[in-house]
């Protein structure tokens, strides 16, 4: 198999085009129909999903908090089902946003039923629609038709959609414009770095740790999940500085540390990557602007070199983890289009 025949890799590389198609839909967004009076000033927005869609929920919640100044949370659907008093103690003051590419995931549909029974208004964010889009009048359905089992363009497109909604809520035109510039930023970067990443993926790493702080923490989580799903490799994720507090004991010359470096925390975050390199780890650094320290700490450096706001760059970080997972899978002789033990939707 070559990367040109793997649908998952093609869908990853095609994300700039997918994002442009989504922006066409989002330009005509009827915010009133979507959220009505459920504004973040009166209701706590709680994003809900499973697997990749849960990490998407976390990134969406971080984006809403940073763009509106109102606290927002993310929950896995299972927590609402199994621990409702812990997860949603004040459910009447919550505006849930249920996120599901397929709209068919059993846990998400079960949460929709609970909300319907309690007469709680909620928003459904989906690509395929299926049952989920019939459970509420508030539906945002994106034109993303993804054949891959693992989520790639659906993750990035639904995250962009939630960032778009948050920016629209507060009338942040500059941020909305920045989102629209992502396709032209990322397309040439993919052309420039994809082959280097594919070559780097040939190393046989035993442990992979993906590190990120702030809104990059859910992106680190999703990158680790992509490595696990697409290559059946063991990968973990941590807040970058947390890695020193114990987990670094796994580091030796068989380990890979992937650092998602934020503009705001670059100095401190790069220091951790440098320390792990000195302990023997191989390192990948993904940064917007690479400091000299970052250049010294990285075995492979991917630099975005963008003047766009940091928060608008989340999807520009995740694409490298999506690609790396598939490349490691291919290097191990696996087929990322048919990941071990996985199905496109989890139902029970
Ligand atoms: C959620 C999910 C994915 C996972 C796999 C199985 O799907 O758990 O996160 O990667 O594809 O389904 P969905 O609810 O977003 O359709």
CSV table of C-alpha atoms and ligand atoms in Angstrom, one decimal:
chain,number,residue,atom,x,y,z
A,1,UNK,CA,0.0,0.0,0.0
A,2,UNK,CA,1.2,3.5,-0.6
A,3,UNK,CA,-0.1,6.7,0.9
A,4,UNK,CA,-1.8,7.7,-2.3
A,5,UNK,CA,-4.1,4.6,-2.1
A,6,UNK,CA,-5.0,5.1,1.6
A,7,UNK,CA,-8.3,6.9,1.8
A,8,UNK,CA,-7.5,8.1,5.4
A,9,UNK,CA,-4.3,9.8,4.2
A,10,UNK,CA,-6.1,11.4,1.3
A,11,UNK,CA,-8.8,12.8,3.5
A,12,UNK,CA,-6.2,14.2,5.9
A,13,UNK,CA,-4.4,15.9,3.0
A,14,UNK,CA,-7.7,17.2,1.6
A,15,UNK,CA,-8.7,19.0,4.8
A,16,UNK,CA,-8.1,22.6,3.5
A,17,UNK,CA,-10.6,21.9,0.7
A,18,UNK,CA,-13.0,20.4,3.2
A,19,UNK,CA,-12.7,23.4,5.4
A,20,UNK,CA,-13.5,25.7,2.5
A,21,UNK,CA,-16.7,23.8,1.8
A,22,UNK,CA,-17.7,24.1,5.4
A,23,UNK,CA,-17.1,27.8,5.5
A,24,UNK,CA,-19.6,28.1,2.6
A,25,UNK,CA,-22.2,26.6,4.9
A,26,UNK,CA,-21.1,28.6,7.9
A,27,UNK,CA,-21.3,31.9,6.1
A,28,UNK,CA,-25.1,31.5,6.0
A,29,UNK,CA,-25.4,30.4,9.6
A,30,UNK,CA,-28.7,31.3,11.4
A,31,UNK,CA,-27.3,31.8,14.9
A,32,UNK,CA,-30.8,32.5,16.3
A,33,UNK,CA,-32.1,29.2,15.0
A,34,UNK,CA,-29.1,27.4,16.4
A,35,UNK,CA,-28.8,28.8,19.8
A,36,UNK,CA,-31.8,31.1,20.4
A,37,UNK,CA,-31.7,32.5,23.9
A,38,UNK,CA,-29.2,29.8,25.1
A,39,UNK,CA,-26.4,32.4,25.2
A,40,UNK,CA,-23.2,31.7,27.2
A,41,UNK,CA,-24.2,34.6,29.5
A,42,UNK,CA,-27.2,32.8,30.8
A,43,UNK,CA,-26.4,29.1,30.2
A,44,UNK,CA,-23.3,27.0,30.7
A,45,UNK,CA,-22.4,25.5,27.3
A,46,UNK,CA,-21.4,21.9,27.8
A,47,UNK,CA,-19.9,20.0,24.8
A,48,UNK,CA,-20.6,16.3,24.7
A,49,UNK,CA,-19.0,13.5,22.5
A,50,UNK,CA,-17.2,10.2,22.5
A,51,UNK,CA,-13.7,9.3,21.4
A,52,UNK,CA,-12.4,11.8,18.9
A,53,UNK,CA,-15.6,13.7,19.3
A,54,UNK,CA,-15.0,14.0,23.1
A,55,UNK,CA,-11.5,15.6,22.4
A,56,UNK,CA,-13.3,17.8,19.9
A,57,UNK,CA,-15.7,18.8,22.6
A,58,UNK,CA,-12.8,19.7,24.9
A,59,UNK,CA,-11.2,21.9,22.2
A,60,UNK,CA,-14.6,23.5,21.4
A,61,UNK,CA,-15.1,24.3,25.1
A,62,UNK,CA,-11.7,25.8,25.5
A,63,UNK,CA,-12.4,27.9,22.4
A,64,UNK,CA,-15.7,29.2,23.7
A,65,UNK,CA,-14.2,30.1,27.0
A,66,UNK,CA,-11.4,32.0,25.4
A,67,UNK,CA,-13.5,33.8,22.8
A,68,UNK,CA,-16.5,34.7,25.1
A,69,UNK,CA,-14.9,34.9,28.6
A,70,UNK,CA,-17.6,32.5,29.8
A,71,UNK,CA,-16.7,29.2,31.3
A,72,UNK,CA,-17.6,26.2,29.3
A,73,UNK,CA,-17.0,22.4,29.8
A,74,UNK,CA,-16.7,19.2,27.9
A,75,UNK,CA,-18.0,15.7,29.0
A,76,UNK,CA,-17.8,12.3,27.5
A,77,UNK,CA,-21.4,11.1,26.8
A,78,UNK,CA,-20.9,8.2,29.2
A,79,UNK,CA,-20.4,10.5,32.2
A,80,UNK,CA,-23.9,12.0,31.7
A,81,UNK,CA,-25.4,8.6,31.4
A,82,UNK,CA,-23.6,6.9,34.4
A,83,UNK,CA,-22.9,9.9,36.7
A,84,UNK,CA,-25.6,12.5,36.0
A,85,UNK,CA,-25.4,14.2,39.5
A,86,UNK,CA,-21.6,14.6,39.1
A,87,UNK,CA,-21.5,15.6,35.5
A,88,UNK,CA,-24.7,17.8,35.2
A,89,UNK,CA,-25.8,18.8,38.8
A,90,UNK,CA,-27.5,22.0,37.5
A,91,UNK,CA,-28.9,20.6,34.2
A,92,UNK,CA,-31.6,23.3,33.9
A,93,UNK,CA,-28.9,26.0,33.5
A,94,UNK,CA,-26.9,24.0,30.9
A,95,UNK,CA,-27.0,24.3,27.1
A,96,UNK,CA,-25.6,20.9,25.8
A,97,UNK,CA,-24.0,20.6,22.4
A,98,UNK,CA,-24.0,17.0,21.3
A,99,UNK,CA,-21.2,16.2,18.8
A,100,UNK,CA,-21.2,13.1,16.7
A,101,UNK,CA,-19.8,12.7,13.1
A,102,UNK,CA,-22.1,9.7,12.5
A,103,UNK,CA,-25.1,10.9,14.6
A,104,UNK,CA,-25.5,7.2,15.3
A,105,UNK,CA,-23.3,6.6,18.4
A,106,UNK,CA,-25.4,4.8,21.0
A,107,UNK,CA,-24.1,6.9,24.0
A,108,UNK,CA,-24.8,10.2,22.3
A,109,UNK,CA,-28.3,9.1,21.3
A,110,UNK,CA,-28.9,8.0,24.8
A,111,UNK,CA,-27.9,11.4,26.1
A,112,UNK,CA,-30.2,13.0,23.6
A,113,UNK,CA,-33.1,10.9,24.9
A,114,UNK,CA,-32.3,12.0,28.5
A,115,UNK,CA,-32.3,15.6,27.5
A,116,UNK,CA,-35.6,15.2,25.6
A,117,UNK,CA,-37.2,13.6,28.6
A,118,UNK,CA,-36.0,16.5,30.8
A,119,UNK,CA,-37.1,19.0,28.1
A,120,UNK,CA,-33.6,20.4,27.9
A,121,UNK,CA,-32.9,22.3,24.7
A,122,UNK,CA,-29.7,21.2,23.0
A,123,UNK,CA,-27.7,21.6,19.8
A,124,UNK,CA,-26.6,18.7,17.6
A,125,UNK,CA,-23.4,19.0,15.6
A,126,UNK,CA,-22.9,16.3,13.0
A,127,UNK,CA,-21.7,15.3,9.6
A,128,UNK,CA,-23.8,12.3,8.7
A,129,UNK,CA,-26.9,13.3,10.7
A,130,UNK,CA,-28.7,9.9,10.9
A,131,UNK,CA,-30.8,9.7,14.2
A,132,UNK,CA,-29.1,12.5,16.0
A,133,UNK,CA,-30.4,15.2,13.6
A,134,UNK,CA,-34.0,14.1,14.3
A,135,UNK,CA,-33.7,14.5,18.0
A,136,UNK,CA,-33.6,18.4,18.1
A,137,UNK,CA,-34.7,21.4,16.0
A,138,UNK,CA,-31.2,22.9,16.6
A,139,UNK,CA,-28.9,21.1,14.1
A,140,UNK,CA,-25.6,22.1,12.5
A,141,UNK,CA,-24.8,19.5,9.8
A,142,UNK,CA,-21.5,20.0,8.0
A,143,UNK,CA,-20.8,18.9,4.3
A,144,UNK,CA,-18.1,16.4,5.4
A,145,UNK,CA,-18.5,12.9,3.9
A,146,UNK,CA,-15.7,10.9,5.5
A,147,UNK,CA,-15.1,7.3,4.5
A,148,UNK,CA,-12.3,6.6,6.9
A,149,UNK,CA,-13.0,4.7,10.1
A,150,UNK,CA,-11.0,7.2,12.2
A,151,UNK,CA,-12.1,10.8,12.3
A,152,UNK,CA,-9.9,13.4,10.6
A,153,UNK,CA,-11.5,16.1,8.5
A,154,UNK,CA,-14.7,15.7,10.5
A,155,UNK,CA,-12.8,16.5,13.7
A,156,UNK,CA,-11.2,19.6,12.3
A,157,UNK,CA,-14.3,20.8,10.4
A,158,UNK,CA,-16.6,20.5,13.5
A,159,UNK,CA,-14.0,22.2,15.6
A,160,UNK,CA,-13.8,25.1,13.2
A,161,UNK,CA,-17.6,25.3,13.1
A,162,UNK,CA,-17.7,25.6,16.9
A,163,UNK,CA,-15.0,28.3,16.9
A,164,UNK,CA,-16.9,30.1,14.1
A,165,UNK,CA,-20.1,30.0,16.3
A,166,UNK,CA,-18.3,31.3,19.3
A,167,UNK,CA,-16.7,34.1,17.4
A,168,UNK,CA,-20.0,35.0,15.8
A,169,UNK,CA,-21.7,35.1,19.2
A,170,UNK,CA,-19.3,37.9,20.3
A,171,UNK,CA,-19.0,39.6,16.9
A,172,UNK,CA,-15.3,38.9,16.6
A,173,UNK,CA,-14.9,39.6,12.9
A,174,UNK,CA,-11.1,39.4,13.0
A,175,UNK,CA,-11.2,35.9,14.4
A,176,UNK,CA,-13.8,34.9,11.8
A,177,UNK,CA,-11.5,36.2,9.1
A,178,UNK,CA,-8.6,34.3,10.5
A,179,UNK,CA,-10.5,31.0,10.4
A,180,UNK,CA,-11.1,31.7,6.7
A,181,UNK,CA,-7.4,32.0,6.1
A,182,UNK,CA,-6.5,28.5,7.5
A,183,UNK,CA,-6.9,26.6,4.2
A,184,UNK,CA,-4.3,28.8,2.4
A,185,UNK,CA,-2.0,28.5,5.5
A,186,UNK,CA,-2.2,24.7,5.9
A,187,UNK,CA,-2.2,23.5,2.3
A,188,UNK,CA,1.4,24.6,1.5
A,189,UNK,CA,2.6,23.4,4.9
A,190,UNK,CA,1.2,19.9,4.2
A,191,UNK,CA,3.1,19.9,0.9
A,192,UNK,CA,6.2,21.0,2.7
A,193,UNK,CA,6.3,18.7,5.7
A,194,UNK,CA,4.2,15.5,4.9
A,195,UNK,CA,7.2,13.6,3.4
A,196,UNK,CA,9.5,14.5,6.3
A,197,UNK,CA,6.9,13.2,8.7
A,198,UNK,CA,6.4,10.0,6.7
A,199,UNK,CA,10.2,9.4,6.8
A,200,UNK,CA,10.3,10.1,10.5
A,201,UNK,CA,7.5,7.6,11.1
A,202,UNK,CA,9.8,4.8,9.9
A,203,UNK,CA,11.6,4.9,13.3
A,204,UNK,CA,10.3,2.0,15.5
A,205,UNK,CA,9.2,3.9,18.6
A,206,UNK,CA,8.1,1.9,21.7
A,207,UNK,CA,6.4,4.7,23.6
A,208,UNK,CA,4.8,7.9,22.3
A,209,UNK,CA,4.0,10.8,24.6
A,210,UNK,CA,2.1,13.8,23.1
A,211,UNK,CA,2.3,17.0,25.2
A,212,UNK,CA,0.3,20.2,25.0
A,213,UNK,CA,-1.0,23.0,27.3
A,214,UNK,CA,-4.1,25.1,27.3
A,215,UNK,CA,-6.3,24.6,24.2
A,216,UNK,CA,-3.5,22.4,22.8
A,217,UNK,CA,-4.1,19.8,25.5
A,218,UNK,CA,-7.2,18.3,23.7
A,219,UNK,CA,-5.3,18.5,20.5
A,220,UNK,CA,-2.5,16.5,22.1
A,221,UNK,CA,-5.2,14.0,23.3
A,222,UNK,CA,-6.5,13.7,19.8
A,223,UNK,CA,-3.0,13.2,18.3
A,224,UNK,CA,-2.3,10.4,20.8
A,225,UNK,CA,-5.6,8.8,19.9
A,226,UNK,CA,-4.8,9.0,16.2
A,227,UNK,CA,-1.5,7.3,16.8
A,228,UNK,CA,-3.2,4.6,18.8
A,229,UNK,CA,-6.1,4.1,16.3
A,230,UNK,CA,-4.2,4.3,13.1
A,231,UNK,CA,-1.1,2.3,14.1
A,232,UNK,CA,-2.1,0.2,17.0
A,233,UNK,CA,0.8,1.8,18.9
A,234,UNK,CA,0.8,2.8,22.6
A,235,UNK,CA,0.5,6.6,23.0
A,236,UNK,CA,-0.3,8.8,25.9
A,237,UNK,CA,-1.0,12.5,26.3
A,238,UNK,CA,-0.2,15.0,29.1
A,239,UNK,CA,-0.2,18.6,29.9
A,240,UNK,CA,3.4,19.4,28.9
A,241,UNK,CA,4.8,20.5,32.3
A,242,UNK,CA,2.9,17.6,34.0
A,243,UNK,CA,5.2,15.2,32.1
A,244,UNK,CA,8.0,15.9,34.6
A,245,UNK,CA,5.9,14.8,37.5
A,246,UNK,CA,6.4,11.1,37.1
A,247,UNK,CA,5.5,10.0,33.5
A,248,UNK,CA,9.0,11.0,32.3
A,249,UNK,CA,10.2,7.8,33.9
A,250,UNK,CA,9.2,6.0,30.7
A,251,UNK,CA,11.8,8.0,28.7
A,252,UNK,CA,14.7,6.2,27.1
A,253,UNK,CA,16.1,6.0,23.5
A,254,UNK,CA,13.0,4.0,22.4
A,255,UNK,CA,10.6,6.8,23.3
A,256,UNK,CA,9.2,9.6,21.1
A,257,UNK,CA,7.9,12.9,22.6
A,258,UNK,CA,5.7,15.1,20.4
A,259,UNK,CA,5.5,18.6,21.7
A,260,UNK,CA,2.6,20.9,20.6
A,261,UNK,CA,4.2,24.2,21.5
A,262,UNK,CA,1.9,27.2,22.2
A,263,UNK,CA,3.0,30.8,21.4
A,264,UNK,CA,2.1,31.8,25.0
A,265,UNK,CA,4.0,29.0,26.8
A,266,UNK,CA,6.8,28.3,24.4
A,267,UNK,CA,9.8,28.9,26.6
A,268,UNK,CA,8.6,26.6,29.5
A,269,UNK,CA,7.1,24.0,27.1
A,270,UNK,CA,10.2,23.7,24.9
A,271,UNK,CA,12.4,23.3,28.1
A,272,UNK,CA,10.5,20.1,28.9
A,273,UNK,CA,11.0,18.7,25.4
A,274,UNK,CA,14.7,19.6,25.6
A,275,UNK,CA,15.0,17.7,28.9
A,276,UNK,CA,13.4,14.6,27.4
A,277,UNK,CA,15.7,14.7,24.5
A,278,UNK,CA,18.6,14.8,27.0
A,279,UNK,CA,17.1,11.7,28.6
A,280,UNK,CA,17.3,9.9,25.2
A,281,UNK,CA,13.9,10.5,23.6
A,282,UNK,CA,13.4,11.3,20.0
A,283,UNK,CA,11.4,14.5,19.6
A,284,UNK,CA,9.0,16.2,17.2
A,285,UNK,CA,8.1,19.8,17.9
A,286,UNK,CA,5.1,21.5,16.3
A,287,UNK,CA,5.3,25.2,16.9
A,288,UNK,CA,3.9,28.4,15.3
A,289,UNK,CA,7.2,30.3,15.7
A,290,UNK,CA,10.2,28.1,16.6
A,291,UNK,CA,12.7,29.6,19.1
A,292,UNK,CA,16.4,28.7,18.9
A,293,UNK,CA,15.8,26.5,21.9
A,294,UNK,CA,13.0,24.7,19.9
A,295,UNK,CA,15.2,24.2,16.9
A,296,UNK,CA,17.9,22.6,19.2
A,297,UNK,CA,15.3,20.4,21.0
A,298,UNK,CA,13.6,19.0,17.8
A,299,UNK,CA,14.7,16.0,15.8
A,300,UNK,CA,11.8,17.0,13.5
A,301,UNK,CA,10.5,20.6,13.6
A,302,UNK,CA,7.2,21.6,12.0
A,303,UNK,CA,6.8,25.4,12.0
A,304,UNK,CA,3.5,27.0,11.1
A,305,UNK,CA,5.0,30.6,10.9
A,306,UNK,CA,1.6,32.2,11.0
A,307,UNK,CA,0.5,35.6,12.3
A,308,UNK,CA,-3.1,34.3,12.9
A,309,UNK,CA,-4.3,34.2,16.5
A,310,UNK,CA,-3.0,31.1,18.3
A,311,UNK,CA,-6.5,29.8,19.1
A,312,UNK,CA,-7.4,29.8,15.4
A,313,UNK,CA,-4.4,27.5,14.7
A,314,UNK,CA,-5.6,24.4,16.7
A,315,UNK,CA,-6.5,22.5,13.5
A,316,UNK,CA,-3.2,23.5,12.0
A,317,UNK,CA,-1.5,21.5,14.8
A,318,UNK,CA,-3.8,18.4,14.7
A,319,UNK,CA,-3.2,17.5,11.0
A,320,UNK,CA,0.4,16.5,11.8
A,321,UNK,CA,-0.8,14.0,14.4
A,322,UNK,CA,-3.4,12.6,12.0
A,323,UNK,CA,-0.8,12.1,9.3
A,324,UNK,CA,1.8,10.7,11.7
A,325,UNK,CA,-0.6,8.0,13.0
A,326,UNK,CA,-1.3,6.8,9.5
A,327,UNK,CA,2.3,6.9,8.5
A,328,UNK,CA,3.3,4.8,11.6
A,329,UNK,CA,0.6,2.4,10.8
A,330,UNK,CA,1.8,2.0,7.2
A,331,UNK,CA,5.4,1.6,8.4
A,332,UNK,CA,4.2,-1.2,10.6
A,333,UNK,CA,2.5,-2.9,7.6
A,334,UNK,CA,-1.0,-2.0,8.8
A,335,UNK,CA,-3.9,-0.4,6.9
A,336,UNK,CA,-5.1,2.8,8.5
A,337,UNK,CA,-8.3,2.5,6.4
A,338,UNK,CA,-9.0,-0.7,8.4
A,339,UNK,CA,-7.7,0.0,11.9
A,340,UNK,CA,-7.4,-3.0,14.3
A,341,UNK,CA,-10.5,-3.7,16.5
A,342,UNK,CA,-12.2,-0.5,15.4
A,343,UNK,CA,-15.5,0.3,13.6
A,344,UNK,CA,-16.6,3.7,12.2
A,345,UNK,CA,-19.4,3.9,14.9
A,346,UNK,CA,-19.6,2.4,18.4
A,347,UNK,CA,-23.1,1.1,19.0
A,348,UNK,CA,-24.4,-1.4,21.7
B,1,LIG,C1,-17.2,8.7,17.7
B,1,LIG,C2,-16.1,7.5,17.6
B,1,LIG,C3,-14.8,8.1,17.0
B,1,LIG,C4,-13.8,7.0,16.9
B,1,LIG,C5,-14.4,5.9,16.0
B,1,LIG,C6,-15.7,5.4,16.6
B,1,LIG,O1,-17.9,8.8,16.6
B,1,LIG,O2,-15.9,7.0,18.9
B,1,LIG,O3,-14.3,9.0,17.9
B,1,LIG,O4,-12.7,7.5,16.3
B,1,LIG,O5,-14.6,6.4,14.7
B,1,LIG,O6,-16.6,6.5,16.8
B,1,LIG,P1,-19.0,9.8,16.3
B,1,LIG,O7,-20.0,9.8,17.5
B,1,LIG,O8,-18.4,11.2,16.3
B,1,LIG,O9,-19.7,9.4,15.1
